[in-house]
Coordinates of C-alpha atoms in Angstrom, one line a residue:
Chain A
X375 CA -9.2 -24.6 18.0
X376 CA -11.0 -21.4 16.9
X377 CA -9.4 -19.7 14.0
X378 CA -8.8 -16.0 13.5
X379 CA -10.7 -14.3 10.7
X380 CA -7.7 -14.5 8.5
X381 CA -7.2 -18.2 9.1
X382 CA -10.9 -18.9 8.6
X383 CA -11.0 -17.1 5.2
X384 CA -7.8 -18.7 3.9
X385 CA -8.9 -22.1 5.1
X386 CA -12.2 -21.8 3.3
X387 CA -10.5 -20.8 0.1
X388 CA -8.0 -23.5 0.1
X389 CA -10.4 -26.4 0.9
X390 CA -9.0 -26.9 4.3
X391 CA -11.0 -27.4 7.6
X392 CA -8.3 -25.7 9.5
X393 CA -5.2 -23.7 8.9
X394 CA -2.8 -22.1 11.3
X395 CA -0.6 -19.0 11.1
X396 CA 2.7 -19.8 9.3
X397 CA 1.3 -22.4 6.9
X398 CA 1.5 -21.9 3.2
X399 CA -1.7 -22.5 1.3
X400 CA -2.7 -22.2 -2.4
X401 CA -6.1 -20.5 -2.4
X402 CA -8.9 -19.6 -4.8
X403 CA -9.2 -15.8 -5.1
X404 CA -12.6 -14.1 -5.4
X405 CA -11.4 -10.7 -6.7
X406 CA -8.3 -9.8 -8.7
X407 CA -7.9 -6.1 -9.1
X408 CA -5.2 -3.9 -10.8
X409 CA -5.0 -0.1 -11.3
X410 CA -3.2 1.9 -14.0
X411 CA 0.0 2.0 -12.1
X412 CA 0.3 -1.7 -11.8
X413 CA -1.9 -3.2 -14.6
X414 CA 0.5 -2.6 -17.5
X415 CA 3.3 -4.6 -15.8
X416 CA 0.7 -7.3 -14.9
X417 CA -0.3 -7.5 -18.5
X418 CA 3.3 -7.9 -19.5
X419 CA 3.9 -10.7 -16.9
X420 CA 0.7 -12.4 -17.9
X421 CA 1.8 -12.7 -21.5
X422 CA 4.7 -14.9 -20.3
X423 CA 2.5 -17.2 -18.3
X424 CA -0.7 -17.6 -20.3
X425 CA -2.9 -16.3 -23.1
X426 CA -6.2 -17.0 -21.3
X427 CA -7.6 -15.4 -18.2
X428 CA -8.9 -18.2 -16.0
X429 CA -11.9 -16.4 -14.5
X430 CA -12.4 -13.0 -16.2
X431 CA -15.5 -12.3 -14.1
X432 CA -13.3 -12.1 -11.0
X433 CA -10.9 -9.6 -12.5
X434 CA -11.3 -5.8 -12.5
X435 CA -9.0 -3.1 -13.9
X436 CA -9.3 0.5 -12.8
X437 CA -7.9 3.7 -14.4
X438 CA -7.7 6.0 -11.3
X439 CA -4.1 6.9 -10.4
X440 CA -3.4 9.0 -13.5
X441 CA -6.9 9.8 -14.7
X442 CA -7.5 11.3 -17.1
X443 CA -4.1 10.8 -18.6
X444 CA -1.7 13.8 -18.2
X445 CA 0.8 12.6 -20.8
X446 CA 1.2 10.6 -24.0
X447 CA 3.4 8.0 -22.3
X448 CA 0.6 7.3 -19.8
X449 CA -2.1 7.2 -22.5
X450 CA -0.1 4.3 -24.1
X451 CA -0.3 2.4 -20.8
X452 CA -4.1 3.1 -20.5
X453 CA -4.5 1.9 -24.1
X454 CA -2.8 -1.4 -23.2
X455 CA -5.3 -1.8 -20.3
X456 CA -8.3 -1.1 -22.6
X457 CA -7.1 -3.6 -25.2
X458 CA -6.4 -6.3 -22.6
X459 CA -9.8 -5.9 -20.9
X460 CA -11.6 -6.0 -24.3
X461 CA -9.7 -9.0 -25.5
X462 CA -10.3 -11.0 -22.3
X463 CA -13.7 -9.8 -21.3
X464 CA -12.5 -8.1 -18.1
X465 CA -14.5 -5.3 -16.5
X466 CA -12.7 -1.9 -16.8
X467 CA -13.5 1.1 -14.7
X468 CA -12.4 4.0 -16.9
X469 CA -11.2 7.4 -15.9
X470 CA -13.8 9.4 -13.9
X471 CA -15.4 6.3 -12.4
X472 CA -13.4 6.7 -9.2
X473 CA -10.7 5.1 -7.0
X474 CA -10.2 1.4 -7.3
X475 CA -11.0 0.4 -3.7
X476 CA -14.1 2.6 -3.5
X477 CA -15.4 1.0 -6.7
X478 CA -14.8 -2.5 -5.6
X479 CA -16.9 -2.0 -2.5
X480 CA -19.6 0.2 -4.1
X481 CA -20.2 -2.3 -6.9
X482 CA -20.3 -5.2 -4.5
X483 CA -17.3 -6.9 -6.2
X484 CA -16.0 -7.8 -2.7
X485 CA -18.0 -9.0 0.3
X486 CA -17.8 -10.7 3.7
X487 CA -15.6 -13.7 3.8
X488 CA -14.1 -13.1 0.4
X489 CA -10.4 -13.4 -0.5
X490 CA -9.4 -10.4 -2.5
X491 CA -6.1 -9.4 -4.0
X492 CA -5.2 -6.0 -5.6
X493 CA -2.1 -4.8 -7.2
X494 CA -2.3 -1.8 -4.9
X495 CA -1.0 -1.7 -1.3
X496 CA -4.3 -0.3 0.0
X497 CA -6.2 -3.4 -1.0
X498 CA -6.5 -4.0 2.8
X499 CA -9.4 -1.6 2.6
X500 CA -11.7 -4.5 1.8
X501 CA -11.3 -5.6 5.4
X502 CA -14.0 -3.1 6.1
X503 CA -16.6 -5.4 4.6
X504 CA -15.1 -8.5 6.3
X505 CA -13.0 -9.6 3.4
X506 CA -9.4 -10.7 3.5
X507 CA -8.0 -8.0 1.2
X508 CA -4.3 -7.8 0.6
X509 CA -1.9 -5.9 -1.7
X510 CA 0.3 -7.9 -4.2
X511 CA 2.6 -7.0 -7.0
X512 CA 2.0 -7.2 -10.7
X513 CA 3.5 -10.6 -11.3
X514 CA 1.4 -12.1 -8.4
X515 CA -1.6 -10.5 -10.0
X516 CA -0.7 -12.0 -13.4
X517 CA -0.4 -15.4 -11.8
X518 CA -3.8 -15.1 -10.3
X519 CA -5.3 -14.0 -13.6
X520 CA -3.8 -17.1 -15.3
X521 CA -4.8 -19.6 -12.6
X522 CA -7.6 -18.0 -10.4
X523 CA -5.4 -18.8 -7.4
X524 CA -2.4 -17.5 -5.5
X525 CA -0.2 -18.9 -2.7
X526 CA -0.4 -17.3 0.7
X527 CA 1.5 -17.6 3.9
X528 CA -1.2 -17.6 6.6
X529 CA -0.5 -14.5 8.8
X530 CA -0.6 -14.3 12.5
X531 CA -3.2 -11.8 13.8
X532 CA -3.1 -8.8 16.0
X533 CA -6.3 -8.0 17.9
X534 CA -7.1 -4.3 17.9
X535 CA -9.8 -3.5 20.5
X536 CA -11.7 -0.3 19.8
X537 CA -13.7 0.7 22.8
X538 CA -16.1 3.6 23.6
X539 CA -17.1 6.4 21.3
X540 CA -15.3 9.2 19.4
X541 CA -15.7 12.8 20.5
X542 CA -17.5 14.9 17.8
X543 CA -14.2 16.5 16.6
X544 CA -12.4 13.2 16.2
X545 CA -12.9 10.8 13.3
X546 CA -12.1 7.4 11.9
X547 CA -9.0 8.9 10.3
X548 CA -7.7 10.0 13.7
X549 CA -8.3 6.5 14.9
X550 CA -6.2 5.2 12.0
X551 CA -3.4 7.7 12.6
X552 CA -3.3 6.9 16.3
X553 CA -3.1 3.2 15.5
X554 CA -0.2 3.6 13.1
X555 CA 1.6 5.9 15.6
X556 CA 1.1 3.2 18.3
X557 CA 2.2 0.2 16.2
X558 CA 4.8 2.0 14.1
X559 CA 5.5 1.5 10.4
X560 CA 6.4 -2.2 10.9
X561 CA 4.6 -3.1 14.1
X562 CA 2.2 -5.3 12.2
X563 CA 4.5 -6.6 9.4
X564 CA 3.2 -9.9 8.0
X565 CA 0.3 -9.9 10.4
X566 CA -3.4 -9.4 9.9
X567 CA -5.2 -6.8 12.1
X568 CA -8.5 -7.9 13.5
X569 CA -10.7 -5.1 14.8
X570 CA -13.1 -5.8 17.7
X571 CA -14.5 -4.1 20.8
X572 CA -17.7 -2.3 21.7
X573 CA -16.5 0.7 19.6
X574 CA -16.8 -1.2 16.3
X575 CA -20.6 -1.2 16.3
X576 CA -20.7 2.6 16.2
X577 CA -18.6 2.8 13.1
X578 CA -20.2 3.2 9.6
X579 CA -18.9 1.5 6.5
X580 CA -17.2 4.7 5.5
X581 CA -15.4 4.8 8.8
X582 CA -14.4 1.2 8.7
X583 CA -13.0 1.7 5.2
X584 CA -10.8 4.5 6.4
X585 CA -9.4 2.4 9.2
X586 CA -8.8 -0.8 7.2
X587 CA -7.3 1.3 4.4
X588 CA -4.4 2.3 6.7
X589 CA -3.6 -1.1 8.0
X590 CA -0.8 -1.4 5.5
X591 CA 0.9 1.7 7.0
X592 CA 1.8 -0.4 10.0
X593 CA 3.0 -3.2 7.7
X594 CA -0.1 -5.3 8.1
X595 CA -1.1 -7.8 5.4
X596 CA -4.9 -7.2 6.0
X597 CA -7.2 -5.3 8.4
X598 CA -10.3 -7.2 9.1
X599 CA -13.6 -6.1 10.6
X600 CA -16.2 -8.9 11.3
X601 CA -17.9 -10.1 8.2
X602 CA -20.9 -11.7 9.9
X603 CA -22.6 -11.6 13.3
X604 CA -22.4 -14.2 16.0
X605 CA -18.6 -14.6 15.9
X606 CA -16.6 -15.4 18.9
X607 CA -13.4 -13.5 18.1
X608 CA -11.8 -13.7 21.5
X609 CA -11.0 -17.4 21.7
X610 CA -8.7 -17.6 18.7
X611 CA -4.9 -17.2 19.2
X612 CA -3.5 -13.7 18.7
X613 CA 0.1 -12.6 18.4
X614 CA -0.7 -9.4 20.3
X615 CA -3.6 -7.3 21.5
X616 CA -3.7 -3.5 21.2
X617 CA -6.3 -1.3 22.8
X618 CA -7.6 2.1 21.6
X619 CA -10.0 4.0 23.8
X620 CA -11.9 6.0 21.2
X621 CA -12.8 8.8 23.6
X622 CA -9.1 9.5 23.9
X623 CA -8.6 9.9 20.2
X624 CA -7.8 13.5 19.3
X625 CA -7.8 15.1 15.9
X626 CA -4.2 15.3 14.6
X627 CA -1.8 15.0 11.8
X628 CA 1.0 12.7 10.6
X629 CA 3.8 15.3 10.2
X630 CA 6.4 15.1 7.5
X631 CA 7.7 12.6 6.4
X632 CA 6.4 9.6 8.1
X633 CA 2.8 8.3 8.8
X634 CA 3.6 7.3 12.4
X635 CA 4.7 10.8 13.3
X636 CA 1.4 11.8 15.0
X637 CA 1.0 15.2 16.6
X638 CA -2.3 16.7 17.9
X639 CA -3.7 19.3 15.5
X640 CA -3.9 21.8 18.4
X641 CA 0.0 21.6 18.7
X642 CA 0.5 22.5 15.0
X643 CA -1.3 25.9 14.9
X644 CA 1.8 27.7 13.7
X645 CA 2.0 25.6 10.5
X646 CA 0.7 27.7 7.6
X647 CA -0.7 25.7 4.7
X648 CA -0.8 26.3 0.9
X649 CA -2.9 23.3 -0.2
X650 CA -5.7 21.5 1.4
X651 CA -6.7 18.2 -0.3
X652 CA -9.7 16.1 0.5
X653 CA -10.1 12.8 -1.3
X654 CA -8.5 9.3 -1.9
X655 CA -9.4 5.8 -0.9
X656 CA -8.8 6.9 2.6
X657 CA -11.2 9.8 2.9
X658 CA -13.0 10.7 -0.4
X659 CA -16.4 9.3 0.5
X660 CA -19.7 11.2 0.7
X661 CA -19.6 11.4 4.5
X662 CA -16.1 13.0 4.3
X663 CA -17.2 15.6 1.8
X664 CA -20.3 16.2 3.9
X665 CA -18.2 16.8 7.0
X666 CA -16.0 19.3 5.1
X667 CA -19.1 21.1 3.8
X668 CA -20.5 21.4 7.4
X669 CA -17.4 23.2 8.5
X670 CA -17.0 25.4 5.4
X671 CA -20.8 26.3 4.9
X672 CA -21.2 30.0 4.5
X673 CA -17.5 30.7 4.6
X674 CA -14.7 31.0 2.2
X675 CA -11.2 29.4 2.6
X676 CA -8.3 31.5 3.6
X677 CA -6.7 33.6 0.9
X678 CA -3.6 31.9 -0.5
X679 CA -5.0 28.4 0.3
X680 CA -6.1 26.1 -2.5
X681 CA -8.7 23.5 -1.6
X682 CA -8.7 20.4 -3.9
X683 CA -11.5 17.9 -3.7
X684 CA -11.4 14.5 -5.4
X685 CA -14.5 12.5 -4.8
X686 CA -13.6 8.8 -4.4
X687 CA -16.2 7.9 -7.0
X688 CA -18.7 9.2 -9.6
X689 CA -21.6 8.2 -7.3
X690 CA -20.0 10.2 -4.4
X691 CA -19.8 13.1 -6.7
X692 CA -23.4 12.7 -7.9
X693 CA -24.6 12.4 -4.3
X694 CA -22.7 15.6 -3.3
X695 CA -24.1 17.4 -6.4
X696 CA -27.7 16.4 -5.6
X697 CA -27.5 17.2 -1.8
X698 CA -25.9 20.6 -2.1
X699 CA -22.7 19.5 -0.5
X700 CA -20.8 20.1 -3.7
X701 CA -22.3 23.7 -4.1
X702 CA -21.2 24.5 -0.5
X703 CA -17.7 23.3 -1.2
X704 CA -17.4 25.2 -4.5
X705 CA -18.9 28.4 -2.9
X706 CA -16.2 28.1 -0.2
X707 CA -13.6 28.1 -2.9
X708 CA -12.9 24.4 -3.6
X709 CA -11.4 23.2 -6.8
X710 CA -13.2 20.0 -8.0
X711 CA -11.1 17.2 -9.4
X712 CA -12.0 14.1 -11.4
X713 CA -13.1 11.2 -9.2
X714 CA -9.9 9.3 -8.8
X715 CA -6.7 9.4 -6.8
X716 CA -6.0 13.0 -7.7
X717 CA -2.7 14.4 -6.5
X718 CA -2.1 11.6 -4.0
X719 CA 0.6 9.9 -6.0
X720 CA 2.4 12.9 -7.4
X721 CA 1.8 12.5 -11.0
X722 CA -0.9 15.1 -11.8
X723 CA -3.9 17.1 -10.6
X724 CA -2.2 19.3 -8.1
X725 CA 1.6 18.8 -7.7
X726 CA 2.8 21.2 -5.0
X727 CA 5.6 23.7 -5.6
X728 CA 8.9 23.7 -3.7
X729 CA 8.4 25.0 -0.1
X730 CA 4.7 24.5 -0.1
X731 CA 2.8 22.8 2.7
X732 CA 0.0 20.4 2.0
X733 CA -2.6 19.1 4.5
X734 CA -4.2 16.0 3.0
X735 CA -6.7 13.3 3.8
X736 CA -4.5 10.7 1.9
X737 CA -2.6 7.9 3.6
X738 CA 1.1 8.6 2.9
X739 CA 3.3 11.6 3.5
X740 CA 6.7 10.3 2.4
X741 CA 9.0 12.9 1.1
X742 CA 8.2 13.5 -2.6
X743 CA 5.0 11.5 -2.5
X744 CA 2.9 14.3 -4.2
X745 CA 5.6 14.8 -6.8
X746 CA 7.8 17.4 -5.2
X747 CA 10.6 16.4 -2.8
X748 CA 10.6 20.0 -1.4
X749 CA 7.0 20.1 -0.4
X750 CA 5.7 19.0 3.1
X751 CA 2.7 16.8 3.5
X752 CA 0.6 16.6 6.7
X753 CA -2.0 13.8 6.8
X754 CA -5.3 14.5 8.6
X755 CA -9.0 13.9 8.7
X756 CA -11.4 15.7 6.4
X757 CA -12.6 17.8 9.3
X758 CA -9.1 18.9 10.2
X759 CA -8.3 19.6 6.6
X760 CA -11.5 21.7 6.1
X761 CA -10.9 23.7 9.3
X762 CA -7.3 24.3 8.3
X763 CA -8.4 25.5 4.8
X764 CA -10.7 28.0 6.6
X765 CA -8.0 29.5 8.8
X766 CA -4.9 29.1 6.6
X767 CA -3.0 27.1 9.3
X768 CA -3.4 23.7 10.8
X769 CA -6.5 23.9 13.0
X770 CA -8.2 21.5 15.4
X771 CA -11.8 21.1 14.0
X772 CA -13.3 20.9 17.5
X773 CA -14.8 24.4 17.6
X774 CA -16.6 23.8 14.3
X775 CA -18.1 20.4 15.3
X776 CA -19.4 20.8 18.8
Chain B
X312 CA 22.3 -18.1 -7.5
X313 CA 23.6 -19.7 -4.3
X314 CA 26.6 -17.5 -3.7
X315 CA 26.3 -13.8 -4.3
X316 CA 29.1 -11.3 -3.6
X317 CA 29.6 -7.6 -4.3
X318 CA 30.3 -4.2 -2.9
X319 CA 27.7 -2.7 -0.6
X320 CA 25.7 0.5 -0.5
X321 CA 24.4 1.2 3.0
X322 CA 20.9 2.6 3.7
X323 CA 18.9 3.3 6.9
X324 CA 15.5 2.3 8.1
X325 CA 12.1 2.6 6.4
X326 CA 13.4 3.1 2.9
X327 CA 10.1 3.1 1.1
X328 CA 9.4 2.1 -2.5
X329 CA 8.8 5.8 -3.5
X330 CA 12.4 6.4 -2.4
X331 CA 13.6 3.4 -4.5
X332 CA 11.8 4.8 -7.5
X333 CA 9.6 7.9 -7.3
X334 CA 5.9 7.7 -8.3
X335 CA 6.3 10.3 -10.9
X336 CA 8.6 8.0 -12.9
X337 CA 6.8 4.8 -12.3
X338 CA 3.7 5.8 -14.3
X339 CA 5.6 7.1 -17.3
X340 CA 7.3 4.0 -18.7
X341 CA 7.8 0.3 -18.3
X342 CA 11.4 0.6 -19.5
X343 CA 13.3 -0.5 -16.4
X344 CA 16.7 0.6 -17.8
X345 CA 15.2 4.1 -18.2
X346 CA 13.8 4.0 -14.6
X347 CA 17.2 2.7 -13.3
X348 CA 18.6 6.2 -14.0
X349 CA 16.3 7.5 -11.2
X350 CA 16.9 4.8 -8.6
X351 CA 17.1 6.2 -5.0
X352 CA 17.0 9.7 -6.6
X353 CA 15.1 11.4 -3.7
X354 CA 17.5 10.2 -1.0
X355 CA 20.8 9.8 -2.9
X356 CA 20.8 11.7 -6.3
X357 CA 24.3 10.4 -7.2
X358 CA 23.5 6.8 -6.6
X359 CA 22.6 5.8 -10.1
X360 CA 25.9 7.1 -11.4
X361 CA 27.9 5.3 -8.6
X362 CA 26.2 1.9 -8.6
X363 CA 27.9 -0.9 -10.5
X364 CA 26.7 -4.3 -11.7
X365 CA 26.9 -6.8 -8.9
X366 CA 26.6 -4.3 -6.0
X367 CA 24.5 -5.1 -3.0
X368 CA 22.1 -2.9 -1.0
X369 CA 22.4 -3.3 2.7
X370 CA 19.6 -1.6 4.8
X371 CA 18.0 -1.4 8.2
X372 CA 14.5 -2.3 9.1
X373 CA 11.3 -2.2 7.0
X374 CA 13.1 -1.9 3.7
X375 CA 10.6 -1.5 0.8
X376 CA 7.7 -0.2 2.8
X377 CA 4.9 1.7 1.1
X378 CA 3.5 1.1 -2.4
X379 CA 3.2 -2.4 -3.8
X380 CA 4.6 -1.4 -7.2
X381 CA 6.8 -4.1 -8.6
X382 CA 8.9 -1.5 -10.3
X383 CA 10.9 -1.2 -7.1
X384 CA 12.7 -4.6 -7.2
X385 CA 12.8 -4.5 -11.0
X386 CA 14.6 -1.1 -11.0
X387 CA 17.1 -2.3 -8.5
X388 CA 17.9 -5.3 -10.7
X389 CA 18.1 -3.1 -13.8
X390 CA 20.5 -0.8 -11.9
X391 CA 22.7 -3.9 -11.4
X392 CA 21.9 -4.7 -7.8
X393 CA 22.4 -8.4 -7.2
X394 CA 20.8 -8.7 -3.7
X395 CA 19.3 -6.7 -0.9
X396 CA 20.2 -7.5 2.7
X397 CA 18.2 -5.8 5.4
X398 CA 17.4 -6.1 9.0
X399 CA 13.8 -6.6 8.0
X400 CA 11.6 -6.1 5.0
X401 CA 8.1 -4.8 4.3
X402 CA 6.1 -7.8 3.0
X403 CA 4.9 -6.7 -0.4
X404 CA 8.4 -5.6 -1.5
X405 CA 9.9 -8.9 -0.1
X406 CA 7.4 -11.0 -2.1
X407 CA 7.8 -8.9 -5.3
X408 CA 11.6 -9.3 -5.1
X409 CA 11.3 -13.1 -4.8
X410 CA 8.7 -13.1 -7.7
X411 CA 11.1 -11.1 -9.9
X412 CA 14.2 -13.1 -9.1
X413 CA 15.9 -10.4 -6.9
X414 CA 17.6 -12.1 -3.9
X415 CA 16.4 -10.7 -0.6
X416 CA 18.1 -11.7 2.7
X417 CA 16.8 -10.9 6.1
X418 CA 19.9 -10.2 8.2
X419 CA 21.2 -7.5 10.5
X420 CA 24.6 -6.7 9.1
X421 CA 25.7 -4.5 11.9
X422 CA 29.2 -2.9 11.3
X423 CA 28.9 -2.8 7.5
X424 CA 30.0 0.3 5.7
X425 CA 29.4 1.5 2.2
X426 CA 32.2 0.1 0.0
X427 CA 32.7 -3.1 2.0
X428 CA 32.6 -6.4 0.2
X429 CA 29.8 -8.8 1.2
X430 CA 29.4 -12.5 0.5
X431 CA 26.0 -14.2 0.7
X432 CA 25.6 -17.9 0.9
X433 CA 21.9 -18.0 0.1
X434 CA 21.3 -21.7 0.6
X435 CA 23.3 -21.9 3.8
X436 CA 21.8 -18.7 5.2
X437 CA 25.2 -17.1 5.9
X438 CA 26.3 -13.5 5.3
X439 CA 30.0 -12.6 5.5
X440 CA 31.8 -9.2 5.7
X441 CA 35.3 -10.5 4.8
X442 CA 37.0 -7.1 5.1
X443 CA 35.8 -6.8 8.7
X444 CA 36.1 -10.5 9.6
X445 CA 32.4 -10.7 10.5
X446 CA 29.9 -13.4 9.9
X447 CA 26.1 -13.4 10.3
X448 CA 23.3 -15.8 10.2
X449 CA 20.4 -14.8 8.0
X450 CA 16.7 -15.6 8.6
X451 CA 16.1 -18.5 6.3
X452 CA 13.6 -18.1 3.5
X453 CA 10.4 -20.1 3.7
X454 CA 10.9 -23.1 1.4
X455 CA 8.1 -21.8 -0.9
X456 CA 10.0 -18.6 -1.5
X457 CA 13.3 -20.3 -1.8
X458 CA 11.8 -22.5 -4.5
X459 CA 10.4 -19.5 -6.5
X460 CA 13.6 -17.6 -6.1
X461 CA 15.9 -20.4 -7.2
X462 CA 13.6 -21.0 -10.2
X463 CA 14.4 -17.4 -11.2
X464 CA 11.1 -15.8 -10.1
X465 CA 7.4 -16.6 -10.3
X466 CA 7.1 -16.6 -14.1
X467 CA 9.9 -19.2 -14.6
X468 CA 8.5 -21.1 -11.7
X469 CA 5.0 -21.3 -13.3
X470 CA 6.5 -22.0 -16.8
X471 CA 8.5 -24.9 -15.3
X472 CA 6.0 -26.5 -13.0
X473 CA 2.7 -25.4 -14.6
X474 CA 1.3 -24.5 -11.1
X475 CA 2.4 -23.3 -7.7
X476 CA 4.8 -25.9 -6.2
X477 CA 4.7 -24.3 -2.8
X478 CA 2.1 -26.0 -0.6
X479 CA 2.5 -27.4 2.8
X480 CA 3.9 -26.5 6.1
X481 CA 7.0 -24.3 6.4

């Protein structure tokens, strides 16, 4: 019987010819990643299991969530990471390098057919390159560092068929928001999403990363695009099939305080904003900054609005600096942040004040997510965020992107 | 670890891990007793002063959704919570709870109220609300997870067995 992408990758990594959804396997892991929010606990757990990292070349630590450190207590945790990496010969991406998931893809640390775990829920992003990427906790990560393996329950798969083409104003982020709205926050719990359809071919790597990144927001274990050509995806057994007609995807927002609360941007015109944020593993790539620059070129953002830009990596920043995109954004009034997670997790780099409204390209808008329980977060695409920064209220980017 | 009983605290659906312990605290310290003072702060600021050792969290669907941070189950344990019973769980939280020795039970305990007593028979897969004369069947844990949980978590499991003793069919 033909296996799903998830089954195929887990079988290959556990020395099995065939596995089926529901089975437990112990598999070799190609990439073992932790970030500064999860690595310190993983280091602590590891010390109770082993004193030797089995395959240090497969491990990567990233300082991105709280980078550079905003407090002494955080600096201590970063220091623990630096010492651990030095002692065990592990690659460390230090503050300013960028967001963990962006770096793993940019540096080729994850590729088609790989099995990758990250102590970060958005490790599903690696599905964009055809890897089975999944989020795990610090203790699972420590176990994988000690053994090079981890146990997995093979997930069932949900087929997501993307057909047609996006309108110019709509983007991959809007596809992701539509999908989460359709499946709900637990519509894909324990399952792997498998993306197919004639619409997939028209998506760039950046766009696939945005979509895979948000698979976890519907509860999914992984969100897999095809790793290689010549597959026959349709004949495997799927739990469910979901269809999204790309030409019916409209620019919109997840409104407070849940990701699945999708509303078209054109219905939110009376929402005034204080902060516009472009960045994160979801939408901090060059194409995202370039789209924002296209909308903001020659203009300045609305008075009273702060536009924060956190490039997802140093190379994104360099590219934007070299191409003029960065200048355009700065001239429009943008505030440039260190490549990294920025204000996404509410610990530094732009915590909103009580009563403020943020429109953000991040992936979560839970109450208090950005560090203030009394601020509202609307999730949107870079185009919608840029258009809203221009006008001062939530704005459909259509008229800027004809 | 087979029989767990305690007083319950009732929560709703989609209680995410940032509600269990806010991001702004998670990055500051690894001291779980310190973090326990902030457990559920965003949605129930008085919770940390009300909770007592041995209490049980009962929740609706998708408990523990959101971030993968293991601080979530660790903080619940540090606050004295002995188990979480929910209609359904988000997968990373569920796995982290098992790995850190926090009992998680998938069961829809309809009719439960904060303050009720709850008795969990983990091995038998039964949950009882003695004050209301109600009994429920829980979804049984996959044997792999039952093994890890009864060993006290993934670290004791690996220390005891030297490897993952979890392979095979469910």
